Coordinates of C-alpha atoms and ligand atoms in Angstrom, one line a residue:
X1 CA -34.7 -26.2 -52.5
X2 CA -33.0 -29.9 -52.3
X3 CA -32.7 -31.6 -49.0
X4 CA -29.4 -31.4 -48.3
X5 CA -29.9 -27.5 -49.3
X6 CA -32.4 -27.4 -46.4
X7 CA -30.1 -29.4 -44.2
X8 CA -27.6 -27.3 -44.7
X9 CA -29.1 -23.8 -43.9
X10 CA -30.7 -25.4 -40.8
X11 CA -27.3 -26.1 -39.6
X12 CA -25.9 -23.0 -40.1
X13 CA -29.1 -21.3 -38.4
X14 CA -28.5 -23.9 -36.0
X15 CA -24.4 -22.8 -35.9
X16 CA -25.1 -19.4 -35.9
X17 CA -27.6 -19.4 -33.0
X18 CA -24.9 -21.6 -30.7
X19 CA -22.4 -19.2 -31.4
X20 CA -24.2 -16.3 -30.7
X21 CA -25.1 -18.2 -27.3
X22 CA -21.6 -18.9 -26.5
X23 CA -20.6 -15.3 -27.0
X24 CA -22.9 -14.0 -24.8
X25 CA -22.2 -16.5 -22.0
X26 CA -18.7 -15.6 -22.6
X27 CA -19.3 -11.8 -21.9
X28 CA -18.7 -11.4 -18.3
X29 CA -20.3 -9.1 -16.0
X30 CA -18.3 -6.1 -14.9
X31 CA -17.9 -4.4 -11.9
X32 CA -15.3 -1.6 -11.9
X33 CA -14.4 -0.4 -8.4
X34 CA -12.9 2.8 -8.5
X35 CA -10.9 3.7 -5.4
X36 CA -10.5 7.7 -4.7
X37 CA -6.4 8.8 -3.8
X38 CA -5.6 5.8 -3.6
X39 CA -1.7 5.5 -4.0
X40 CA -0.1 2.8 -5.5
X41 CA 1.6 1.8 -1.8
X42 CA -1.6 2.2 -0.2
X43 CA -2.6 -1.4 -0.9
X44 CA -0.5 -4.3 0.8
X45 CA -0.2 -6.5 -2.1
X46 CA 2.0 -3.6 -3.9
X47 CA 3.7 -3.1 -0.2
X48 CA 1.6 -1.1 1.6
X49 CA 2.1 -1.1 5.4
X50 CA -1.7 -0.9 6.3
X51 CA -3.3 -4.4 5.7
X52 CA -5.9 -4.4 2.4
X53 CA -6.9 -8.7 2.3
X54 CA -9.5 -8.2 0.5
X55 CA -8.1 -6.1 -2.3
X56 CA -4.9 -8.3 -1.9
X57 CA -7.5 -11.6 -2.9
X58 CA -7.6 -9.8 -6.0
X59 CA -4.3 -9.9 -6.8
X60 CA -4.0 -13.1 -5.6
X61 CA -6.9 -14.1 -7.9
X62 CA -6.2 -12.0 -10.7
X63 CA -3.7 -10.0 -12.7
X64 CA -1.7 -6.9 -10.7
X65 CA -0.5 -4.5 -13.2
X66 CA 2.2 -2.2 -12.6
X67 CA 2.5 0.3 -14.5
X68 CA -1.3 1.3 -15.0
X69 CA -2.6 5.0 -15.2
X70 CA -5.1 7.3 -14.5
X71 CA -5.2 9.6 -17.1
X72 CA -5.5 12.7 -14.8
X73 CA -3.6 13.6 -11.4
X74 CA -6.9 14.6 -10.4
X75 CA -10.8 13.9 -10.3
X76 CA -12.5 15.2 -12.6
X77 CA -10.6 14.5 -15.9
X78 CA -9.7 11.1 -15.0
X79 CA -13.6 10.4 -15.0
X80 CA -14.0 12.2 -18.1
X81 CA -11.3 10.0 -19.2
X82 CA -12.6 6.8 -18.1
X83 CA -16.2 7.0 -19.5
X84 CA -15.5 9.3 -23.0
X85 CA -12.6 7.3 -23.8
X86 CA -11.4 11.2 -24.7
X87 CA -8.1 12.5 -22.9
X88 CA -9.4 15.1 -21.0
X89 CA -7.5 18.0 -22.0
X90 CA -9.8 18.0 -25.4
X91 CA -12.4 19.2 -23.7
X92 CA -12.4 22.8 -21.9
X93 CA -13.8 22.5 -18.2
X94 CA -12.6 19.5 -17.1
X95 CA -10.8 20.1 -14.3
X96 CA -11.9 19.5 -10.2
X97 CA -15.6 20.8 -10.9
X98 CA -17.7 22.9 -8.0
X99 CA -20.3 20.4 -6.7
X100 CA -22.8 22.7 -8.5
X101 CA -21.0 22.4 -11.8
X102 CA -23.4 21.0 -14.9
X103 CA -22.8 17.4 -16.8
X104 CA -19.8 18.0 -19.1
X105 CA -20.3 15.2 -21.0
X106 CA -23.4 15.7 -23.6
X107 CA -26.2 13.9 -23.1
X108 CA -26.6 11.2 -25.5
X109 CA -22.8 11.4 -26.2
X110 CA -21.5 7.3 -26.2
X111 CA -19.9 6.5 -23.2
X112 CA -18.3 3.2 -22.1
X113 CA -21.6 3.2 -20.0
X114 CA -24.2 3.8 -23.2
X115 CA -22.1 1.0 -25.0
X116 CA -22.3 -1.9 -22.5
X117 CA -25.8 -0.8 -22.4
X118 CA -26.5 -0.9 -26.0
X119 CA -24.7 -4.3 -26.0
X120 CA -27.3 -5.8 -23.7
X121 CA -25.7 -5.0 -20.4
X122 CA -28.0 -3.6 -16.9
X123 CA -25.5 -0.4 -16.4
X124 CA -25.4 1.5 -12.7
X125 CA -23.1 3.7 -11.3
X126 CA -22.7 4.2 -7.4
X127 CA -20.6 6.6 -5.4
X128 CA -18.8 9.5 -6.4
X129 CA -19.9 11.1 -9.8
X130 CA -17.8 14.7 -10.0
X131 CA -18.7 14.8 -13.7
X132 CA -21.4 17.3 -13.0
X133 CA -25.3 17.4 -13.3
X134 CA -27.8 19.1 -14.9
X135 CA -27.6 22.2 -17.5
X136 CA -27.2 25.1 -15.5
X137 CA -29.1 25.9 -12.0
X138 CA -29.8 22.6 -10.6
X139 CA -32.9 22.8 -8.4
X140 CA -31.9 20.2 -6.0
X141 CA -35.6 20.0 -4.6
X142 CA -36.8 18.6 -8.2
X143 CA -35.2 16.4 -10.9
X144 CA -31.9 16.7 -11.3
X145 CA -31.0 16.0 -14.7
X146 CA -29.4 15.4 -17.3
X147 CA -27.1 13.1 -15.5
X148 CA -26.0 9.7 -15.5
X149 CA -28.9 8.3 -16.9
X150 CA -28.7 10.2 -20.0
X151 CA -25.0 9.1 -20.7
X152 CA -25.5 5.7 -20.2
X153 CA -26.3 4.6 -16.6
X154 CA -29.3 3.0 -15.9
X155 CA -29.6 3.5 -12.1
X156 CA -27.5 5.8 -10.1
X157 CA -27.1 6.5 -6.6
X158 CA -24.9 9.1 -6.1
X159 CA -22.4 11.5 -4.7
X160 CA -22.9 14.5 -6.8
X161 CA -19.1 15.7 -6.6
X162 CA -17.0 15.2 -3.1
X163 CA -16.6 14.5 0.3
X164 CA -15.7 17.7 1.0
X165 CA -18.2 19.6 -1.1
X166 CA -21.6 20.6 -1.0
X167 CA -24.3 19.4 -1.7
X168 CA -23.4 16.7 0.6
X169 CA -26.8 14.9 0.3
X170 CA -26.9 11.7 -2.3
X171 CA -28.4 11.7 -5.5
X172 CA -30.6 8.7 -6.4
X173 CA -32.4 8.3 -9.9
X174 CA -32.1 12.6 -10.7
X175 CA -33.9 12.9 -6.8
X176 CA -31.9 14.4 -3.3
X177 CA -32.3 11.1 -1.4
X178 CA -34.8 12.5 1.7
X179 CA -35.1 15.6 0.3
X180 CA -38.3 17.5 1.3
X181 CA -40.2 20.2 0.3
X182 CA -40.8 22.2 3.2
X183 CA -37.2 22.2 4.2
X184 CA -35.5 23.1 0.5
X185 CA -32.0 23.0 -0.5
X186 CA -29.9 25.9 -2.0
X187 CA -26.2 25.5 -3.0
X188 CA -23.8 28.0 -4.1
X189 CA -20.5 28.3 -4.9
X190 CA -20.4 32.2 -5.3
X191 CA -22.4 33.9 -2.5
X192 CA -22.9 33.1 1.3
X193 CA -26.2 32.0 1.5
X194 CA -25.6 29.9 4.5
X195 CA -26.6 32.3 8.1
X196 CA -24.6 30.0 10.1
X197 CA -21.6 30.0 11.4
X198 CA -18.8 29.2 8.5
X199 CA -16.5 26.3 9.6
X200 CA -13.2 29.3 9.4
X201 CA -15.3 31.2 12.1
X202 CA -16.0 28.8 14.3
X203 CA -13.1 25.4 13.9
X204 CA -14.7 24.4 17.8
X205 CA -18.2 22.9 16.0
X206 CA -16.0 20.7 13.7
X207 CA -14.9 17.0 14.6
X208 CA -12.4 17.6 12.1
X209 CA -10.5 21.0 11.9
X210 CA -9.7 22.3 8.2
X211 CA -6.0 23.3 7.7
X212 CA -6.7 25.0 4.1
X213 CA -9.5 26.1 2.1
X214 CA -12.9 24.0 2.9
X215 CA -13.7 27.0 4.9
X216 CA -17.8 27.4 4.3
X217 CA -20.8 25.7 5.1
X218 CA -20.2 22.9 8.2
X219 CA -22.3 20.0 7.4
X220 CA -22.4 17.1 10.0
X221 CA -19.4 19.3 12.1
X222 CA -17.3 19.5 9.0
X223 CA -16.6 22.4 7.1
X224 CA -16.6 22.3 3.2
X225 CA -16.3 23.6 0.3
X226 CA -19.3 25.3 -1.1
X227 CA -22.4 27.2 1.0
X228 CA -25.6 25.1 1.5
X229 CA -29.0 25.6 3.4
X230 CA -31.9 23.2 4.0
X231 CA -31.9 19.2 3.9
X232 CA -31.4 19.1 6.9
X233 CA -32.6 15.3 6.8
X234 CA -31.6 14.2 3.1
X235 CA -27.9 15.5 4.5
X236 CA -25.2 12.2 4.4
X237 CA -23.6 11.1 7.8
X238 CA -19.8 11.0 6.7
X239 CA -19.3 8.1 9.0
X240 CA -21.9 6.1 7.0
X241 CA -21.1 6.5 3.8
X242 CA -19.2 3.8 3.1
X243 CA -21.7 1.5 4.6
X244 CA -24.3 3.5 2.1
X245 CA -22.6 3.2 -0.7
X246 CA -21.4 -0.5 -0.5
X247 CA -25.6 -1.4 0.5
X248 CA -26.2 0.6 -2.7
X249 CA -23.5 -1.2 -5.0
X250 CA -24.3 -5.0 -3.8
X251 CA -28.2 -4.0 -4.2
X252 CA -27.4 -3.8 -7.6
X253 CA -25.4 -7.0 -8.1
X254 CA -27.9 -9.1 -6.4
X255 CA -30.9 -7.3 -8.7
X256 CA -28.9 -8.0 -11.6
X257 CA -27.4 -11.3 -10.6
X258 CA -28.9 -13.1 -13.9
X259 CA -28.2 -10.7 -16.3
X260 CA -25.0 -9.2 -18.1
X261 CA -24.5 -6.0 -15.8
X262 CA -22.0 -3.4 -15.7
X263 CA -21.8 -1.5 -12.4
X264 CA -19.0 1.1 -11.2
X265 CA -18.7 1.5 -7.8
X266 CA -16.7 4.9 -7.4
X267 CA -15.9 5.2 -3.8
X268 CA -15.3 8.1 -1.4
X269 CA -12.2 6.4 0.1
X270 CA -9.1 7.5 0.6
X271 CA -10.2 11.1 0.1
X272 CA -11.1 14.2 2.5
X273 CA -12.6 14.0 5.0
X274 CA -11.2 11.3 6.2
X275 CA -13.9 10.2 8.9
X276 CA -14.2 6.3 9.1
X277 CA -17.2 4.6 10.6
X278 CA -16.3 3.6 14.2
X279 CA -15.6 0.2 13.0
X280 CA -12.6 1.3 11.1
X281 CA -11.6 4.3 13.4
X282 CA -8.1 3.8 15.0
X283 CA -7.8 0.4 13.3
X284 CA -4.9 1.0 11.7
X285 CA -2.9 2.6 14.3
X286 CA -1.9 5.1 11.8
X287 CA -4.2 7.6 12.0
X288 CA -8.2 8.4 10.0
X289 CA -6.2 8.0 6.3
X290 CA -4.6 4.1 7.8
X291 CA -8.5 3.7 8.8
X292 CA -10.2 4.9 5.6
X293 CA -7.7 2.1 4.2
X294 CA -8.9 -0.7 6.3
X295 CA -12.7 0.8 5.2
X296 CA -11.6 0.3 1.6
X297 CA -10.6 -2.9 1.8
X298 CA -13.6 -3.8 3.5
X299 CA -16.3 -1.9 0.7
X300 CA -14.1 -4.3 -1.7
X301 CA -14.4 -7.3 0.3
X302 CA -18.6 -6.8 0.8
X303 CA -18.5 -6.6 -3.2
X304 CA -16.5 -9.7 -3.8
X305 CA -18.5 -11.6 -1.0
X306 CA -21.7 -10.8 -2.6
X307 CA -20.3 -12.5 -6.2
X308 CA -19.4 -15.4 -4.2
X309 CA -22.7 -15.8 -2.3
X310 CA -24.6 -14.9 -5.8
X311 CA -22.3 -17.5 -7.7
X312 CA -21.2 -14.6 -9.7
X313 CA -17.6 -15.0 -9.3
X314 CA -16.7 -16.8 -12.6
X315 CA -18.8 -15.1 -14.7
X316 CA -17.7 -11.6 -13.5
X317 CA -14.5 -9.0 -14.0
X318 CA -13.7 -7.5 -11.4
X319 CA -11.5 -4.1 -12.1
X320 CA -9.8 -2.3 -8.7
X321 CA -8.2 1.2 -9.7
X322 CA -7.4 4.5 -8.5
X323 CA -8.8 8.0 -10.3
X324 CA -5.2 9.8 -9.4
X325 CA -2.5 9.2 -7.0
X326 CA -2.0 9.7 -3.2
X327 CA -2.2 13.0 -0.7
X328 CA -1.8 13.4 2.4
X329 CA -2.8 17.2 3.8
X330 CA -6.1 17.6 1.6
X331 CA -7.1 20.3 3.5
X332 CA -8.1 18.9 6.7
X333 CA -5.8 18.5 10.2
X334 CA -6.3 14.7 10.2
X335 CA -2.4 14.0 11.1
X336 CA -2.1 11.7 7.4
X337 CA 1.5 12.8 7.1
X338 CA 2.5 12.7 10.7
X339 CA 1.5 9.2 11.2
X340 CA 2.6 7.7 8.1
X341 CA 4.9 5.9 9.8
X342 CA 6.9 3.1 7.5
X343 CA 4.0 3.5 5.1
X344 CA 4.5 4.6 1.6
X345 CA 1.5 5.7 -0.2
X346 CA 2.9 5.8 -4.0
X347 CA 5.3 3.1 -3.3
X348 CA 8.6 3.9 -5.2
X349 CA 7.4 6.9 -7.2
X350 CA 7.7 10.4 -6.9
X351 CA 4.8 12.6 -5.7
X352 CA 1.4 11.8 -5.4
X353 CA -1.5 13.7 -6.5
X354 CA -1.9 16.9 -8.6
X355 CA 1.8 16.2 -9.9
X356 CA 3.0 15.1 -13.5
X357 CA 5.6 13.1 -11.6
X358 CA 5.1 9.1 -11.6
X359 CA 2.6 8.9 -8.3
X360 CA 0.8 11.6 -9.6
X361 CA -1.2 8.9 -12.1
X362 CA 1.1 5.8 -11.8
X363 CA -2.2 4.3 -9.5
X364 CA -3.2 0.4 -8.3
X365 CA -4.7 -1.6 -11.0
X366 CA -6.1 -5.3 -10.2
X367 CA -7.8 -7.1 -12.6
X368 CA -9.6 -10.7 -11.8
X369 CA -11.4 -12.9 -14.5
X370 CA -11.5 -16.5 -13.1
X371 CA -10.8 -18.8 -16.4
X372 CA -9.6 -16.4 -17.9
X373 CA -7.3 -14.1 -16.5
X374 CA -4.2 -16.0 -14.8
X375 CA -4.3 -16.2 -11.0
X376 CA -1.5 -14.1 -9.2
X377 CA 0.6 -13.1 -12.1
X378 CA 1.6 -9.4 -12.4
X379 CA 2.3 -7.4 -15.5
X380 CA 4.4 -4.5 -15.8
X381 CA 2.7 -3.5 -19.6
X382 CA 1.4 0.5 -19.5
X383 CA -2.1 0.5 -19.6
X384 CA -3.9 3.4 -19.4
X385 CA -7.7 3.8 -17.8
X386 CA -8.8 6.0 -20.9
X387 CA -8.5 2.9 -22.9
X388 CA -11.7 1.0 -20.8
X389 CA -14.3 2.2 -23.1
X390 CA -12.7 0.6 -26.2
X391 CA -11.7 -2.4 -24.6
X392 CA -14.2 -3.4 -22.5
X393 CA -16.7 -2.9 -25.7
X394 CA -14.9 -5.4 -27.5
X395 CA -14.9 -7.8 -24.3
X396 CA -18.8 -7.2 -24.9
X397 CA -18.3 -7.9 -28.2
X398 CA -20.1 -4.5 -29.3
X399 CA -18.4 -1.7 -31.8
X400 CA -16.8 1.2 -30.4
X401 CA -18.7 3.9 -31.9
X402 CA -18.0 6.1 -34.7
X403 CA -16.0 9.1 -34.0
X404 CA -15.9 8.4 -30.2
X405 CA -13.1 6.9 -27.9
X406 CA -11.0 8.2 -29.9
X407 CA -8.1 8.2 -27.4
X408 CA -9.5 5.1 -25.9
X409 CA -7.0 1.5 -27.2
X410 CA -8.4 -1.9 -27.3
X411 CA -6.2 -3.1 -24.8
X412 CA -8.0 -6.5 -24.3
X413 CA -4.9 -8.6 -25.1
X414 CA -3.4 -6.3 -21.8
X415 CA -6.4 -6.5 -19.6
X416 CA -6.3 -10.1 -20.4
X417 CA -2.3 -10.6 -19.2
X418 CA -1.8 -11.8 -22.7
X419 CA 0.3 -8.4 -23.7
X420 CA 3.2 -7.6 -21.4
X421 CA 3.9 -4.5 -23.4
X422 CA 0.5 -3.0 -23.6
X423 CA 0.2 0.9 -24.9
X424 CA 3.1 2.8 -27.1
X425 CA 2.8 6.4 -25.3
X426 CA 0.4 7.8 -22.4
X427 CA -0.2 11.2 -21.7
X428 CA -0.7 12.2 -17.8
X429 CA -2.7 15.1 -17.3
X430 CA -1.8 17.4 -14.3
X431 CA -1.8 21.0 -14.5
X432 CA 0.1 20.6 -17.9
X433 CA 0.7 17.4 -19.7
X434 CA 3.3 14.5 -19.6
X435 CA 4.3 11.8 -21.8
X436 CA 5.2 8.0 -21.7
X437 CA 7.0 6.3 -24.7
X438 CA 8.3 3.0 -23.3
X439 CA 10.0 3.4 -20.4
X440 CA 10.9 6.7 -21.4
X441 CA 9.0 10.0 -19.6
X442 CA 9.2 13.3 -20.4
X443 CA 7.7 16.4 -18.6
X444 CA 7.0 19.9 -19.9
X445 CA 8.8 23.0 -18.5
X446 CA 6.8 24.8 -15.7
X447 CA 5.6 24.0 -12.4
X448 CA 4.4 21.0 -10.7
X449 CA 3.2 20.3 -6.9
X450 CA 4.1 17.3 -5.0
X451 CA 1.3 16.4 -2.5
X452 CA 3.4 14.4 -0.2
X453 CA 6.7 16.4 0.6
X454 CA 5.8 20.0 2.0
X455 CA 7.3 22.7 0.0
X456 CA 6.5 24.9 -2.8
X457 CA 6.1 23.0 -6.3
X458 CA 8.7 21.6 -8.4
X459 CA 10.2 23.9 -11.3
X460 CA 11.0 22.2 -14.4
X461 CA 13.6 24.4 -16.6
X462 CA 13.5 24.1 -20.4
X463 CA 13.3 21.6 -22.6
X464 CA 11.6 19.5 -19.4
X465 CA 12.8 16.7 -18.2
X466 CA 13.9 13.0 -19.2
X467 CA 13.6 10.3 -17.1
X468 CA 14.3 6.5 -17.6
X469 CA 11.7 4.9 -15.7
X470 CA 13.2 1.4 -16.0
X471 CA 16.5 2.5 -14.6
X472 CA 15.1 5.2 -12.4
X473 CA 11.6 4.8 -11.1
X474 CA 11.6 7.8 -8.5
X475 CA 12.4 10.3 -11.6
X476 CA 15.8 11.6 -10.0
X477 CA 18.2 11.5 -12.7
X478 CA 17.1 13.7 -15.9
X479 CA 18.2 12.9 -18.7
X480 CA 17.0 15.5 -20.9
X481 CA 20.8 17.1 -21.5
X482 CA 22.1 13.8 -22.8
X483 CA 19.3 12.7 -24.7
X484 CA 18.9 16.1 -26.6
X485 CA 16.9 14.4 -29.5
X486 CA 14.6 12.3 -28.1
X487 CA 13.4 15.1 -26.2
X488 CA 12.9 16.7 -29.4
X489 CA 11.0 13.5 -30.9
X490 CA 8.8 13.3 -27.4
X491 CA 7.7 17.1 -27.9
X492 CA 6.7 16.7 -31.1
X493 CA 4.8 13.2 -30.5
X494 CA 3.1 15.2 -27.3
X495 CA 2.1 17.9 -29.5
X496 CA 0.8 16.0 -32.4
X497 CA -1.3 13.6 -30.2
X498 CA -2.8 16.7 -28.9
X499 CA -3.7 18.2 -32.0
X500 CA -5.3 15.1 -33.1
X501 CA -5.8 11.5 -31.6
X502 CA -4.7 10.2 -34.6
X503 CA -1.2 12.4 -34.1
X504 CA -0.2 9.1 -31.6
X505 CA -1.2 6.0 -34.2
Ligands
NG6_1 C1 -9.0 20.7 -4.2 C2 -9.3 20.7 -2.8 C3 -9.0 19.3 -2.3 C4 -9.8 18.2 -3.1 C5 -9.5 18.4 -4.6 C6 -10.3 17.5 -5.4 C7 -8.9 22.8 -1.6 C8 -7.9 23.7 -0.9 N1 -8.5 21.6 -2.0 O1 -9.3 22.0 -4.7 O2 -9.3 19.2 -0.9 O3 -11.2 18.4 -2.8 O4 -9.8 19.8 -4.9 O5 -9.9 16.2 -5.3 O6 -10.1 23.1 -1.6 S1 -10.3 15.2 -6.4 O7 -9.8 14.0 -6.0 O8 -11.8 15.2 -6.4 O9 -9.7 15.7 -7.7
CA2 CA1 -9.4 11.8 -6.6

């Protein structure tokens, strides 16, 4: 080999070695806070009457979209959606799971978790889970597993489903945090195994009383969903949790603090029960779902302080979204809709959760990148959360796997505020499905609640309705009479994406 031969492959070693550096210093950390009911008008900086600074610094540092979904108008498939990159309705089961449900993703399945791991990145996922665990009966006194870790999480510290089911103990690494073997737990969702007094029997032990369903076991003077025995000391202090969780989430940024990580923080706020910490309680003036606002804002401000004190700010995306839209009366007497007062939970759209209407999915997106995502603009591109696996791999720079995500868009050029149009067509999942093309929205025939205004659901008539979202934001005016064919075309796009993902390319 000459000399300048030599030269010349040393350089490129050289090049290639630089290059590789800069792309991994370019690869930001991520943390993904993912609110739970959270409206789109909860937060102030889309209007909200209950004051959220800290989320509002990341609007003001960052990019608000919005028109952002969750995929779902509930839990469960929104979470599906988020980590498979898979529309939910492609999988049977994936509705609101029992808190004894099993994992209904498959272990080893890729994840937007497993890929930011494979790529290099210290994974962890804190707060509410709802995906399941285990294969079949859990023993809660052992190892609970498979769960996070076998889908891609490194660490976990969990809340197995919801606030307002049992178990309502914590879940840390596949163990019951405090759980002990001379005082074992038992769940179940099918007989009363629980010889005290249920929380329908006796409404005087609860701090909160129940006004539907959540009628079982009373844990901590609240009565949930689901029987339970034993624990008694592994059992979670409602007021706490959000001081729990956050501890939990900003553990992991400061352990990880020199290394790519990828953490989601899944918090229990907005949902039921809605018992703030005594900090928060009455803070708002407008009642415990005001106050679980103001304790939001505050798990998102004890995140974003720890960056800053780590120096992680620059180097880190943050991500604020919602898993499905606003509620008031969840099942528990906690006065949300009579002290609403001049606040608007979804803003201008119609409904809240469980509906195919607008605030059903339509949910608060935030987005901050110092350097490299604009300060304080807003984007009104559609952006959908089942399209984080595939575009937060390519921020890692790693390949979305083969034959997965397969719903899920790279929508860096979006996340980024460099798109303002973002995705073509969205599906929203409620109890049936909807569709976005533009600003166009159709929704099937059927039935579909609206969790804000009391009343029995909403009947759509056949073909569905047609709504104009750019013209008519609160869905009022359907248009489906005098737009006969693109009804027609929106049926048959909805139907072929759901047949195949490739039906929508
Ligand atoms: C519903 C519960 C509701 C809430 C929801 C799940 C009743 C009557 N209602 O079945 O309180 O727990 O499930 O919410 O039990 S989600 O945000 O996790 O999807
Ligand atoms: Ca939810």
């Amino acid at each position: 080999m000459t000399f300048s031969l030599v030269l010349a492959s040393l350089l490129t070693g050289l090049f290639t070695l630089v290059a590789c550096a800069a792309s991994a210093a370019d690869r930001p950390s991520i943390v993904l806070i993912y609110a739970d009911d959270l409206g789109y008008g909860d937060i102030s900086c889309n209007g909200g009457a209950v004051a959220t600074p800290n989320i509002d610094r990341l609007a003001r540092e960052g990019l608000r979209f919005t028109d952002a979904h969750s995929s779902a108008a509930t839990c469960t498939p929104s979470r599906y959606a988020l980590l498979t990159g898979r529309y939910a309705f492609r999988q049977q089961g994936t509705s609101i799971l029992p808190g004894d449900a099993s994992l209904i993703i498959s272990s080893g399945a890729p994840t937007l978790a497993s890929v930011l791991r494979d790529a290099g990145y210290a994974t962890g996922v804190v707060g509410k889970w709802h995906l399941g665990l285990g294969a079949g009966q859990i023993d809660w006194n052992g190892d609970v597993r498979p769960g996070p870790r076998e889908i891609g999480f490194d660490y976990h510290y969990l809340m197995p489903a919801t606030g307002d089911r049992v178990p309502c103990v914590y879940v840390e690494q596949g163990r019951v945090v405090g759980a002990e073997p001379a005082d074992p737990i038992a769940v179940s969702y099918e007989e009363r195994i629980d010889r005290g007094p249920s929380g329908r029997e006796r409404p005087d032990l609860l701090k909160q009383r129940l006004s539907h369903g959540h009628d079982q076991s009373i844990v901590n003077g609240v009565s949930r969903i689901g029987w339970m025995t034993g624990g008694q000391k592994a059992r979670w202090i409602d007021e706490d949790m959000a001081d729990v969780l956050t501890g939990k989430a900003t553990d992991f940024v400061k352990q990880h603090a020199r290394e790519p990580f990828f953490l989601s923080f899944a918090t229990h706020d907005v949902h039921v029960p809605r018992l703030p910490h005594a900090r928060f309680a009455g803070g708002s003036g407008r009642g415990p779902r005001g106050d679980v606002i103001l304790q939001l804002d505050w798990c998102v401000g004890e995140v974003l302080k720890t960056l800053d004190q780590q120096g992680l700010t620059s180097s880190t995306l943050v991500i604020f979204a919602s898993d499905n839209g606003p509620v008031l009366d969840d099942g528990y007497e906690d006065e949300s809709a009579q002290l609403l007062e001049d606040h608007d939970p979804n803003g201008d759209y119609r409904a809240g959760k469980y509906s195919l209407f607008e605030g059903g999915t339509r949910t608060p997106m935030l987005a901050r990148w110092p350097g490299k995502i604009a300060a304080g603009e807003k984007t009104d591109a559609l952006f959908g959360q089942v399209d984080l696996p595939a575009t937060l791999a390519s921020l890692a720079g790693a390949a979305a796997p083969a034959g997965a995500f397969e719903d899920s868009r790279d929508e860096l050029d979006t996340l980024l505020g460099q798109d303002s149009v973002g995705r073509p067509h969205l599906v929203h999942e409620g109890r049936k499905l909807a569709l976005r093309t533009g600003p166009w929205k159709y929704l099937p025939p059927g039935s579909t609640r609206d969790s804000l205004t009391p009343g029995p659901p909403e009947q759509i008539d056949a073909p569905g309705r047609l709504f104009d979202l750019s013209r008519d934001p609160a869905e009022k005016t359907d248009l489906a009479q005098e737009h006969p064919a693109r009804v027609e075309e929106m049926i048959r796009l909805l139907s072929s994406i759901r047949s195949s993902p490739d039906g929508g390319r």
